[in-house]
Every structure is written in C-alpha cells, then in structure tokens.
Amino acid sequence: MALTHNSEKYDPKNPALKWFNDRLPLLSFGKEHFVDFPTPKNLNYWWTFGMILALCLGVQIVTGIILAMHFTPHVDLAFNSVEHIRRDVNWGRIIQGTHAVGASMFFFAVYVHIFRGLFYGSYKAPREVLWMLGVIIFLLMMATAFMGYVLPWGQMSFWAATVITNIFAAIPLVGEPILQWLRGGFAVDNATLNRFFSLHYLLPFVIAAVVMLHIWALHIPGNGNPTGVEPKDSHDTVPFTPYATIKDLFAVSVFLIPFAWFVFFAPDILGHPDNYIMANSQVTPPHIVPEWYFLPFYAILRAIDFNILFIDSKLGGVIFFAGSILILFFLPWLDVSKVRSGSFRPMFRIFFWVFVLDFLLLMYLGAQPAEGIYVTLAKVATAYYFLHFLVILPVVSRIETPKPLPTSISEAVLAKPA
Ligand code: HEM
C-alpha cells in the first residue's frame, strides 16, 4: 500500500539487532506491517474481530497442546481421560473448559467477522482473494471443530460422527469407499477416533498458515472501512500502532469477560448433556443435535427431505449443505454493486438484516426435531438463504440507487453533525 505514514527504513540502533536485521529483516518487516502500516482512521469496533479471532486461534492451540498431553485416543479410555483431565490434572478443569468454551467463542467471533464483511462489502474488489481465503479458513474451522467434538467419545460425539460421516455415503459411485476411508472401517470406531485426533491436532496449524496468507492478502490493498471509500492520502489513515493495536487490545479484553464467565461459572453450559454419557453404539440419543454453531447448516441439510428430479433426498441435502458455504466463494461476483458499504445502500441493507434473521431462524430450526411446522419453516428459510445470494443480491445490486458517497474518509468523519 502506498499510503505509508512513516516510510523511513527501520534501522535498529542496537548493534546486535542491526546485525540480525541486516541478515534477516524481520524487525523491518514487523515495523512496516504492524507499526507503520496505514490504517483507515474511521474503523469501528467490528474491525477488531480479526484480532479477536487471532487470539481465539492462539488460545485453542495452546490449550489443545496441553490437553493432548493427557488425552488418550482410544475408545475404551478417551472418555475417562477427559474426566481425568478435569479432575486430576493440575489446572485441568480450566484448560479443558477454556478449550471447550473457546470453540464456541471462536465461532461467535467468526460469525461476527463474516457478517461484518457481508454488510460492508469487504468481499468486493480488490479484496476477493482475502475473502476467499476467509471462506477456506471457515471450512477448516468447521472440520476441526467437528473432529474435536468427537474426541471426548461421549454419546453426542459418537452419534454426530456417525451421522455426519454418513453424509458422504450419499455421493454417487464413490460415496461408500469415501465413507469407509473417513471412518477407517465400516463403522465409527477406534480407527475413526485415532484419525480424528491426528487431524484435529494438525488442522489448526493449517488454519494458522492460511491466516498468514489472509493477512498477506489484507496488506496488499489495506483494510476496508465503514464508508467503503478507499483512503486517498495520509490524512485518511493512522499508523497501526498505537491506534489500532490499543483499540484491538481493548476489544480483546472486553471479549475475554464473557469468555472467562463461561469458563469459570458455566463451562459445560454450551455442551449437550448427552455428551457426558460415554459413547454407546447400541443406544441412539432421542435427538442428535450438533453444537450451536453448526445448527444453521444442519437445518439446511435436513430441509431437503424430498427428491429433486433424479437426485434423491439424501444427496440433495448434501448438495444444499455444501452449496450453502461454497456459494460464499462466488459472492464477489454475485453482488455487482460498485458501492461497497451497506451504509450507503438503502435496499441492500434491508435485505442484509432479513438475511441475518433468516440465518438465526435456521439456527433455531436446526435445534428442533424434524417434524410438523419446523420442517416447513426449515424449507422456507433454506429457500430464502439461497434466494438471497442467487437472486436478491444480483438484482438489488443492479437496480438500487445508492446514497451519495463521501469524497474521502476525512470528509465522512469530519462532516458528522456536532
Ligand atoms: C481464524 C480466523 C480468522 C482470522 C484470525 C482472521 C483475521 C483477520 C484480520 C486480523 C483482519 C484485519 C482486521 C479486521 O478486519 O478485523 C481480517 C480481515 C478480513 N477478514 Fe478475516 N480472519 C479470519 C477468518 C475470516 C473468515 C472466515 C472470513 C470470511 C469468510 C474473513 C474475511 C475477512 C475479510 C473480507 C477481511 C477484510 C475486511 C476489511 O478490511 O474490510 N476472515 N481478518
């Protein structure tokens, strides 16, 4: 980005640091990207969630590594090894609680981050690759969380693993071999637990690598901002440190308050009671429900309970389930509006909020039994989900008249009435 604030090259005074930096310019790199980096001066608190997410990833990795020291990936021992961590291991209750609650906090933050992007048009040019890397991160997060949930080997772990791996059997021709390959056998068993443990340990590091690409792709065009108008000169920006770092740190501290509340006062409240019963392949729980953050997509999967032409209902469910996330990759080309920010798009913003409600409705429906009115509502909400991306956004972005944009960020900030 050309709008450097303090473009002078970093030249450490300390001879040892200078020696090091001349050979590997890590310090110059850090100064350029995390100190001097020009940041729009009008970023609001929705822009602090990137840093909050980085914290969540760090917390999950650190607590996860400690848990792995005491966890035993064997069907006869896994459940009790988690109990052992909670009861006997020093600080184990807090570490296990932080990891379990941390997964929910991570997803809460990622949903805020995604919906921020959806409202402010962060996916639009020139940030399409940044957005698509985000969608890849989201998919990796889903895979990681799903496999992590299987590890304590409770009733919900086992049955969620059975139901979700079963989805793959719907794929024509190769479905059955894929299913066996995923499970490591004909049923969810010890081999499944072992490979899920291995992958659950590996994937967060893959996520960390994709996050680095995500930040790289962010630092090419620089941050977007609530007006959607790109910064024009150095009056529109401030250096990342201290302005953005302090604001991010403040937001992280506030975020840690509910996080700590859950860990210390209600560490199990977000989990399903059935998962405190050891896995039993002979007893199916009355309602198999995923964790709250998967519910909207689970509702979409279940909503397709009818055949569509030659596609049977099971495969149809899988196609809609996968499509509901994959469609995000195409978003930059579905919404063709030249105006980025929803603040200046009167029609778009109404549909944005309807979409938020639709998503929350799907979340509610995913937790309800698939019967009666819930089934009908899930179908309507699923249809609306796809309608939003495939019809509403393309049409609205072509027909709406946006509000006049400020000529610059400074104008937008300074023109606010006293
Ligand atoms: C581990 C998960 C993630 C981390 C650590 C992360 C980190 C960040 C950071 C630090 C920023 C800059 C600050 C900010 O705008 O909040 C950012 C921006 C962005 N992220 Fe993420 N992100 C993650 C997941 C995602 C996902 C899942 C998506 C979308 C599907 C996404 C899309 C974006 C976009 C479009 C921007 C640019 C926003 C703008 O400047 O207008 N990110 N991310």
Short mmCIF file of C-alpha atoms in Angstrom, two decimals, residues 3-415:
data_model
loop_
_atom_site.label_atom_id
_atom_site.label_comp_id
_atom_site.label_asym_id
_atom_site.label_seq_id
_atom_site.Cartn_x
_atom_site.Cartn_y
_atom_site.Cartn_z
CA LEU A 3 -0.02 5.44 1.85
CA THR A 4 2.88 4.94 4.24
CA HIS A 5 2.89 7.09 7.32
CA ASN A 6 6.42 6.81 8.32
CA SER A 7 8.19 5.27 5.39
CA GLU A 8 11.73 5.69 6.74
CA LYS A 9 13.53 2.36 6.74
CA TYR A 10 13.85 0.74 10.14
CA ASP A 11 17.41 0.99 11.29
CA PRO A 12 17.98 -0.56 14.73
CA LYS A 13 20.38 1.42 16.93
CA ASN A 14 21.40 -1.66 18.91
CA PRO A 15 24.37 -3.25 17.05
CA ALA A 16 23.24 -6.82 17.75
CA LEU A 17 19.74 -6.11 16.43
CA LYS A 18 21.20 -4.30 13.42
CA TRP A 19 23.47 -7.27 12.70
CA PHE A 20 20.48 -9.59 12.86
CA ASN A 21 18.14 -7.32 10.88
CA ASP A 22 20.70 -6.85 8.07
CA ARG A 23 20.79 -10.60 7.63
CA LEU A 24 17.08 -11.35 8.15
CA PRO A 25 14.97 -8.16 8.06
CA LEU A 26 12.31 -9.46 10.43
CA LEU A 27 12.34 -6.28 12.52
CA SER A 28 11.90 -4.06 9.46
CA PHE A 29 9.09 -6.34 8.33
CA GLY A 30 7.39 -6.10 11.73
CA LYS A 31 7.73 -2.32 11.76
CA GLU A 32 6.36 -1.96 8.25
CA HIS A 33 3.38 -4.28 8.76
CA PHE A 34 2.46 -3.95 12.43
CA VAL A 35 3.66 -0.49 13.45
CA ASP A 36 3.69 1.92 10.50
CA PHE A 37 1.01 0.17 8.49
CA PRO A 38 -1.51 2.83 7.40
CA THR A 39 -4.91 2.02 8.85
CA PRO A 40 -8.10 3.93 7.94
CA LYS A 41 -8.86 6.27 10.80
CA ASN A 42 -12.59 5.52 10.79
CA LEU A 43 -12.51 1.78 11.59
CA ASN A 44 -15.26 0.84 14.04
CA TYR A 45 -15.30 -1.98 16.59
CA TRP A 46 -16.46 -4.53 14.03
CA TRP A 47 -12.90 -4.30 12.65
CA THR A 48 -11.43 -5.57 15.93
CA PHE A 49 -12.75 -9.08 15.40
CA GLY A 50 -9.81 -10.07 13.20
CA MET A 51 -7.51 -9.63 16.19
CA ILE A 52 -10.06 -11.35 18.46
CA LEU A 53 -10.02 -14.32 16.06
CA ALA A 54 -6.24 -14.45 16.11
CA LEU A 55 -6.44 -14.60 19.92
CA CYS A 56 -9.03 -17.41 19.75
CA LEU A 57 -6.82 -19.45 17.43
CA GLY A 58 -3.84 -18.97 19.77
CA VAL A 59 -5.89 -19.98 22.83
CA GLN A 60 -7.20 -23.12 21.11
CA ILE A 61 -3.71 -24.18 20.02
CA VAL A 62 -2.08 -23.62 23.42
CA THR A 63 -4.85 -25.28 25.47
CA GLY A 64 -5.15 -28.05 22.86
CA ILE A 65 -1.48 -28.95 23.06
CA ILE A 66 -1.72 -29.27 26.85
CA LEU A 67 -4.89 -31.36 26.61
CA ALA A 68 -3.18 -33.68 24.12
CA MET A 69 -0.52 -34.44 26.75
CA HIS A 70 -3.16 -36.08 28.92
CA PHE A 71 -5.77 -37.30 26.45
CA THR A 72 -5.84 -40.95 25.31
CA PRO A 73 -7.25 -41.53 21.79
CA HIS A 74 -8.70 -44.98 22.42
CA VAL A 75 -12.39 -45.89 22.52
CA ASP A 76 -12.05 -47.54 25.94
CA LEU A 77 -10.05 -44.72 27.51
CA ALA A 78 -10.86 -41.42 25.78
CA PHE A 79 -13.99 -40.55 27.80
CA ASN A 80 -12.29 -41.28 31.12
CA SER A 81 -9.10 -39.49 30.08
CA VAL A 82 -11.13 -36.29 29.66
CA GLU A 83 -12.62 -36.85 33.13
CA HIS A 84 -9.09 -37.42 34.40
CA ILE A 85 -8.01 -34.09 32.88
CA ARG A 86 -10.93 -32.31 34.52
CA ARG A 87 -10.40 -33.86 37.95
CA ASP A 88 -6.75 -34.81 38.41
CA VAL A 89 -4.53 -32.78 36.10
CA ASN A 90 -3.24 -29.51 37.58
CA TRP A 91 -5.33 -26.65 36.15
CA GLY A 92 -7.04 -29.30 34.01
CA ARG A 93 -10.59 -28.10 34.67
CA ILE A 94 -9.70 -24.61 33.46
CA ILE A 95 -7.66 -25.77 30.48
CA GLN A 96 -10.34 -28.21 29.31
CA GLY A 97 -13.08 -25.64 29.97
CA THR A 98 -11.19 -22.95 28.07
CA HIS A 99 -10.73 -25.23 25.08
CA ALA A 100 -14.38 -26.30 25.00
CA VAL A 101 -15.80 -22.80 25.61
CA GLY A 102 -13.09 -21.39 23.30
CA ALA A 103 -14.53 -23.29 20.34
CA SER A 104 -17.87 -21.51 20.84
CA MET A 105 -16.23 -18.12 21.34
CA PHE A 106 -14.16 -18.69 18.19
CA PHE A 107 -17.29 -19.40 16.13
CA PHE A 108 -19.16 -16.48 17.66
CA ALA A 109 -16.27 -14.20 16.64
CA VAL A 110 -16.01 -15.67 13.15
CA TYR A 111 -19.74 -15.17 12.54
CA VAL A 112 -19.42 -11.51 13.59
CA HIS A 113 -16.37 -11.18 11.33
CA ILE A 114 -18.17 -12.75 8.34
CA PHE A 115 -21.36 -10.71 8.81
CA ARG A 116 -19.24 -7.54 9.16
CA GLY A 117 -17.76 -8.45 5.76
CA LEU A 118 -21.20 -9.12 4.31
CA PHE A 119 -22.55 -5.74 5.46
CA TYR A 120 -19.58 -3.59 4.49
CA GLY A 121 -18.93 -5.39 1.19
CA SER A 122 -15.44 -6.45 2.33
CA TYR A 123 -15.56 -9.23 -0.28
CA LYS A 124 -15.59 -6.74 -3.17
CA ALA A 125 -12.64 -5.88 -5.41
CA PRO A 126 -9.76 -5.71 -4.67
CA ARG A 127 -10.32 -8.00 -1.64
CA GLU A 128 -11.84 -11.06 -3.33
CA VAL A 129 -8.87 -13.36 -2.60
CA LEU A 130 -8.75 -12.16 1.01
CA TRP A 131 -12.44 -13.08 1.31
CA MET A 132 -12.00 -16.47 -0.38
CA LEU A 133 -9.12 -17.32 1.95
CA GLY A 134 -11.52 -16.46 4.77
CA VAL A 135 -14.06 -18.94 3.43
CA ILE A 136 -11.31 -21.60 3.32
CA ILE A 137 -10.47 -20.79 6.96
CA PHE A 138 -14.14 -21.14 7.86
CA LEU A 139 -14.33 -24.58 6.20
CA LEU A 140 -11.17 -25.68 8.01
CA MET A 141 -12.60 -24.40 11.30
CA MET A 142 -15.75 -26.45 10.76
CA ALA A 143 -13.74 -29.62 10.04
CA THR A 144 -11.52 -29.03 13.07
CA ALA A 145 -14.42 -28.34 15.45
CA PHE A 146 -16.35 -31.35 14.22
CA MET A 147 -13.41 -33.70 14.76
CA GLY A 148 -12.60 -32.15 18.13
CA TYR A 149 -16.15 -32.77 19.32
CA VAL A 150 -15.74 -36.48 18.59
CA LEU A 151 -12.65 -36.85 20.79
CA PRO A 152 -14.29 -36.96 24.29
CA TRP A 153 -16.17 -40.00 22.97
CA GLY A 154 -19.49 -39.13 24.59
CA GLN A 155 -22.86 -40.14 23.17
CA MET A 156 -23.15 -36.98 21.05
CA SER A 157 -19.55 -37.36 19.86
CA PHE A 158 -20.21 -40.85 18.61
CA TRP A 159 -23.59 -40.18 17.02
CA ALA A 160 -22.55 -36.89 15.44
CA ALA A 161 -19.57 -38.69 13.92
CA THR A 162 -21.88 -41.43 12.64
CA VAL A 163 -24.48 -39.04 11.16
CA ILE A 164 -22.01 -36.61 9.61
CA THR A 165 -19.64 -39.18 8.09
CA ASN A 166 -22.74 -40.91 6.73
CA ILE A 167 -23.45 -37.80 4.65
CA PHE A 168 -20.58 -38.77 2.37
CA ALA A 169 -22.25 -42.07 1.52
CA ALA A 170 -24.78 -40.04 -0.49
CA ILE A 171 -22.16 -39.14 -3.11
CA PRO A 172 -22.84 -41.32 -6.19
CA LEU A 173 -20.35 -44.13 -7.01
CA VAL A 174 -17.52 -43.08 -4.68
CA GLY A 175 -19.65 -42.35 -1.60
CA GLU A 176 -19.30 -45.76 0.05
CA PRO A 177 -15.49 -46.02 -0.35
CA ILE A 178 -15.09 -42.43 0.90
CA LEU A 179 -17.23 -43.24 3.94
CA GLN A 180 -15.05 -46.26 4.82
CA TRP A 181 -11.90 -44.29 4.20
CA LEU A 182 -13.05 -41.49 6.53
CA ARG A 183 -14.08 -43.89 9.28
CA GLY A 184 -11.18 -46.27 8.80
CA GLY A 185 -13.67 -49.14 8.77
CA PHE A 186 -17.35 -49.96 8.33
CA ALA A 187 -18.46 -48.10 11.44
CA VAL A 188 -17.27 -45.26 13.65
CA ASP A 189 -14.76 -46.95 15.92
CA ASN A 190 -11.22 -46.80 17.26
CA ALA A 191 -9.68 -46.07 13.86
CA THR A 192 -12.08 -43.13 13.44
CA LEU A 193 -11.16 -41.74 16.84
CA ASN A 194 -7.45 -42.05 16.07
CA ARG A 195 -7.55 -40.34 12.69
CA PHE A 196 -9.81 -37.59 14.02
CA PHE A 197 -7.35 -36.96 16.85
CA SER A 198 -4.45 -36.80 14.41
CA LEU A 199 -6.27 -34.42 12.06
CA HIS A 200 -7.71 -32.34 14.90
CA TYR A 201 -4.14 -31.71 16.03
CA LEU A 202 -2.90 -30.94 12.52
CA LEU A 203 -5.64 -28.68 11.14
CA PRO A 204 -5.21 -25.68 13.49
CA PHE A 205 -1.68 -25.30 12.14
CA VAL A 206 -3.05 -25.40 8.60
CA ILE A 207 -5.54 -22.72 9.70
CA ALA A 208 -2.66 -20.66 11.10
CA ALA A 209 -0.87 -20.92 7.74
CA VAL A 210 -3.98 -19.82 5.83
CA VAL A 211 -4.46 -16.96 8.32
CA MET A 212 -0.96 -15.75 7.36
CA LEU A 213 -1.99 -15.72 3.70
CA HIS A 214 -5.21 -13.96 4.78
CA ILE A 215 -3.20 -11.19 6.46
CA TRP A 216 -0.83 -11.01 3.49
CA ALA A 217 -3.81 -10.60 1.15
CA LEU A 218 -5.15 -7.94 3.56
CA HIS A 219 -1.90 -5.98 3.50
CA ILE A 220 -1.86 -5.65 -0.29
CA PRO A 221 -4.95 -3.39 -0.61
CA GLY A 222 -5.02 -2.49 3.11
CA ASN A 223 -8.10 -2.52 5.35
CA GLY A 224 -11.50 -1.64 4.06
CA ASN A 225 -13.51 0.73 6.25
CA PRO A 226 -17.12 1.56 7.15
CA THR A 227 -17.56 4.06 4.30
CA GLY A 228 -16.18 1.68 1.68
CA VAL A 229 -14.28 4.66 0.21
CA GLU A 230 -10.57 3.85 -0.10
CA PRO A 231 -8.13 6.15 1.77
CA LYS A 232 -6.82 8.93 -0.51
CA ASP A 233 -3.85 10.27 1.40
CA SER A 234 -2.17 10.07 4.79
CA HIS A 235 -4.90 12.31 6.31
CA ASP A 236 -7.29 9.40 5.94
CA THR A 237 -5.14 6.93 7.85
CA VAL A 238 -3.31 6.49 11.15
CA PRO A 239 -0.37 4.17 11.92
CA PHE A 240 -1.47 0.68 13.01
CA THR A 241 0.49 1.07 16.26
CA PRO A 242 -0.55 2.51 18.64
CA TYR A 243 -4.01 3.39 17.29
CA ALA A 244 -5.33 0.05 16.03
CA THR A 245 -3.28 -2.10 18.42
CA ILE A 246 -4.67 -0.35 21.51
CA LYS A 247 -8.22 -0.46 20.20
CA ASP A 248 -7.82 -4.17 19.34
CA LEU A 249 -6.36 -4.87 22.79
CA PHE A 250 -9.29 -3.13 24.44
CA ALA A 251 -11.76 -5.16 22.35
CA VAL A 252 -9.89 -8.38 23.16
CA SER A 253 -10.09 -7.56 26.89
CA VAL A 254 -13.86 -6.98 26.68
CA PHE A 255 -14.26 -10.21 24.68
CA LEU A 256 -12.39 -12.10 27.40
CA ILE A 257 -15.01 -11.11 30.02
CA PRO A 258 -17.88 -13.34 28.75
CA PHE A 259 -15.26 -15.92 27.72
CA ALA A 260 -13.97 -16.08 31.32
CA TRP A 261 -17.51 -16.05 32.69
CA PHE A 262 -18.34 -19.21 30.77
CA VAL A 263 -15.05 -20.90 31.70
CA PHE A 264 -15.33 -20.15 35.41
CA PHE A 265 -19.07 -20.19 36.04
CA ALA A 266 -20.67 -22.37 33.38
CA PRO A 267 -18.02 -24.36 31.50
CA ASP A 268 -20.46 -27.09 30.44
CA ILE A 269 -23.50 -24.99 29.64
CA LEU A 270 -22.73 -24.82 25.92
CA GLY A 271 -22.26 -28.59 25.67
CA HIS A 272 -25.01 -31.18 25.25
CA PRO A 273 -25.85 -33.20 28.43
CA ASP A 274 -25.71 -36.46 26.42
CA ASN A 275 -22.04 -35.91 25.81
CA TYR A 276 -21.38 -36.53 29.49
CA ILE A 277 -22.53 -40.12 28.91
CA MET A 278 -19.90 -42.41 27.41
CA ALA A 279 -20.42 -43.39 23.74
CA ASN A 280 -22.64 -46.42 23.26
CA SER A 281 -23.23 -47.75 19.75
CA GLN A 282 -26.30 -49.68 20.97
CA VAL A 283 -28.21 -46.64 22.29
CA THR A 284 -29.19 -43.82 19.93
CA PRO A 285 -29.91 -40.50 21.71
CA PRO A 286 -33.50 -39.23 21.16
CA HIS A 287 -32.29 -36.07 19.37
CA ILE A 288 -28.91 -35.92 17.68
CA VAL A 289 -28.02 -32.23 17.51
CA PRO A 290 -24.71 -30.64 16.61
CA GLU A 291 -23.09 -27.77 18.51
CA TRP A 292 -24.94 -24.44 18.18
CA TYR A 293 -22.55 -23.07 15.56
CA PHE A 294 -23.40 -25.84 13.09
CA LEU A 295 -27.18 -25.56 13.52
CA PRO A 296 -27.99 -23.31 10.51
CA PHE A 297 -26.18 -25.66 8.15
CA TYR A 298 -27.64 -28.72 9.84
CA ALA A 299 -31.12 -27.24 9.30
CA ILE A 300 -30.32 -26.82 5.58
CA LEU A 301 -29.08 -30.43 5.37
CA ARG A 302 -32.30 -31.75 6.91
CA ALA A 303 -34.62 -29.41 4.99
CA ILE A 304 -34.15 -31.36 1.76
CA ASP A 305 -36.24 -34.41 2.62
CA PHE A 306 -37.68 -34.80 -0.89
CA ASN A 307 -36.27 -35.97 -4.22
CA ILE A 308 -35.36 -33.28 -6.76
CA LEU A 309 -35.81 -34.79 -10.24
CA PHE A 310 -33.33 -37.67 -10.36
CA ILE A 311 -31.45 -36.53 -7.23
CA ASP A 312 -32.62 -38.40 -4.14
CA SER A 313 -33.31 -36.51 -0.92
CA LYS A 314 -30.11 -37.62 0.83
CA LEU A 315 -27.83 -36.42 -1.95
CA GLY A 316 -29.99 -33.28 -2.33
CA GLY A 317 -29.44 -32.46 1.35
CA VAL A 318 -25.69 -32.86 0.92
CA ILE A 319 -25.64 -30.64 -2.19
CA PHE A 320 -27.57 -27.86 -0.42
CA PHE A 321 -25.46 -28.25 2.74
CA ALA A 322 -22.18 -27.95 0.80
CA GLY A 323 -23.66 -25.29 -1.50
CA SER A 324 -24.68 -23.08 1.43
CA ILE A 325 -21.00 -22.48 2.22
CA LEU A 326 -19.46 -22.82 -1.24
CA ILE A 327 -21.79 -20.09 -2.51
CA LEU A 328 -19.74 -17.64 -0.42
CA PHE A 329 -16.82 -18.13 -2.82
CA PHE A 330 -18.90 -16.61 -5.62
CA LEU A 331 -20.25 -13.69 -3.60
CA PRO A 332 -17.82 -11.10 -5.06
CA TRP A 333 -19.36 -11.77 -8.49
CA LEU A 334 -22.98 -12.13 -7.39
CA ASP A 335 -23.15 -8.67 -5.85
CA VAL A 336 -22.12 -6.32 -8.67
CA SER A 337 -22.75 -3.01 -6.87
CA LYS A 338 -19.88 -0.55 -7.23
CA VAL A 339 -20.69 0.79 -3.76
CA ARG A 340 -19.13 -1.36 -1.04
CA SER A 341 -20.62 -0.31 2.25
CA GLY A 342 -24.16 -1.26 3.24
CA SER A 343 -24.43 2.15 4.95
CA PHE A 344 -24.90 3.74 1.52
CA ARG A 345 -27.12 1.03 0.03
CA PRO A 346 -30.72 1.54 1.23
CA MET A 347 -32.24 -1.58 -0.37
CA PHE A 348 -29.29 -3.83 0.29
CA ARG A 349 -29.26 -3.07 4.00
CA ILE A 350 -32.89 -4.11 4.44
CA PHE A 351 -32.18 -7.44 2.76
CA PHE A 352 -29.00 -7.80 4.78
CA TRP A 353 -31.00 -7.71 8.02
CA VAL A 354 -33.65 -10.06 6.64
CA PHE A 355 -30.81 -12.45 5.80
CA VAL A 356 -29.46 -12.18 9.36
CA LEU A 357 -32.93 -13.08 10.69
CA ASP A 358 -33.15 -15.96 8.22
CA PHE A 359 -29.78 -17.28 9.42
CA LEU A 360 -30.89 -17.05 13.08
CA LEU A 361 -34.16 -18.79 12.22
CA LEU A 362 -32.20 -21.62 10.59
CA MET A 363 -30.08 -21.82 13.74
CA TYR A 364 -33.22 -22.17 15.86
CA LEU A 365 -34.74 -24.73 13.49
CA GLY A 366 -31.57 -26.83 13.44
CA ALA A 367 -32.10 -27.46 17.16
CA GLN A 368 -35.77 -28.50 16.79
CA PRO A 369 -36.99 -32.01 15.97
CA ALA A 370 -37.58 -32.53 12.24
CA GLU A 371 -41.38 -32.66 12.49
CA GLY A 372 -44.52 -30.57 11.90
CA ILE A 373 -44.20 -26.84 11.34
CA TYR A 374 -40.42 -26.93 11.89
CA VAL A 375 -39.95 -28.91 8.68
CA THR A 376 -41.95 -26.42 6.62
CA LEU A 377 -40.20 -23.43 8.18
CA ALA A 378 -36.78 -25.01 7.54
CA LYS A 379 -37.67 -25.41 3.85
CA VAL A 380 -38.79 -21.78 3.56
CA ALA A 381 -35.71 -20.49 5.42
CA THR A 382 -33.40 -22.67 3.29
CA ALA A 383 -35.03 -21.41 0.09
CA TYR A 384 -34.60 -17.82 1.30
CA TYR A 385 -30.93 -18.42 2.15
CA PHE A 386 -30.18 -19.34 -1.46
CA LEU A 387 -32.57 -16.74 -2.86
CA HIS A 388 -30.60 -14.06 -1.03
CA PHE A 389 -27.36 -14.92 -2.79
CA LEU A 390 -28.64 -16.06 -6.17
CA VAL A 391 -31.49 -13.64 -6.84
CA ILE A 392 -31.76 -10.79 -4.31
CA LEU A 393 -28.10 -9.69 -4.33
CA PRO A 394 -27.66 -9.79 -8.14
CA VAL A 395 -30.96 -7.94 -8.71
CA VAL A 396 -30.64 -5.37 -5.90
CA SER A 397 -27.06 -4.55 -6.85
CA ARG A 398 -28.27 -3.72 -10.37
CA ILE A 399 -31.41 -1.74 -9.62
CA GLU A 400 -30.80 0.19 -6.40
CA THR A 401 -29.71 3.81 -6.31
CA PRO A 402 -27.03 4.20 -3.65
CA LYS A 403 -26.79 7.25 -1.39
CA PRO A 404 -24.07 9.76 -2.35
CA LEU A 405 -20.66 8.68 -1.08
CA PRO A 406 -18.35 10.99 0.87
CA THR A 407 -15.41 12.12 -1.24
CA SER A 408 -12.95 10.90 1.36
CA ILE A 409 -12.73 9.22 4.77
CA SER A 410 -11.76 12.55 6.35
CA GLU A 411 -14.86 14.19 4.92
CA ALA A 412 -17.06 11.36 6.23
CA VAL A 413 -15.54 11.62 9.71
CA LEU A 414 -15.46 15.41 9.93
CA ALA A 415 -18.85 16.02 8.31
#
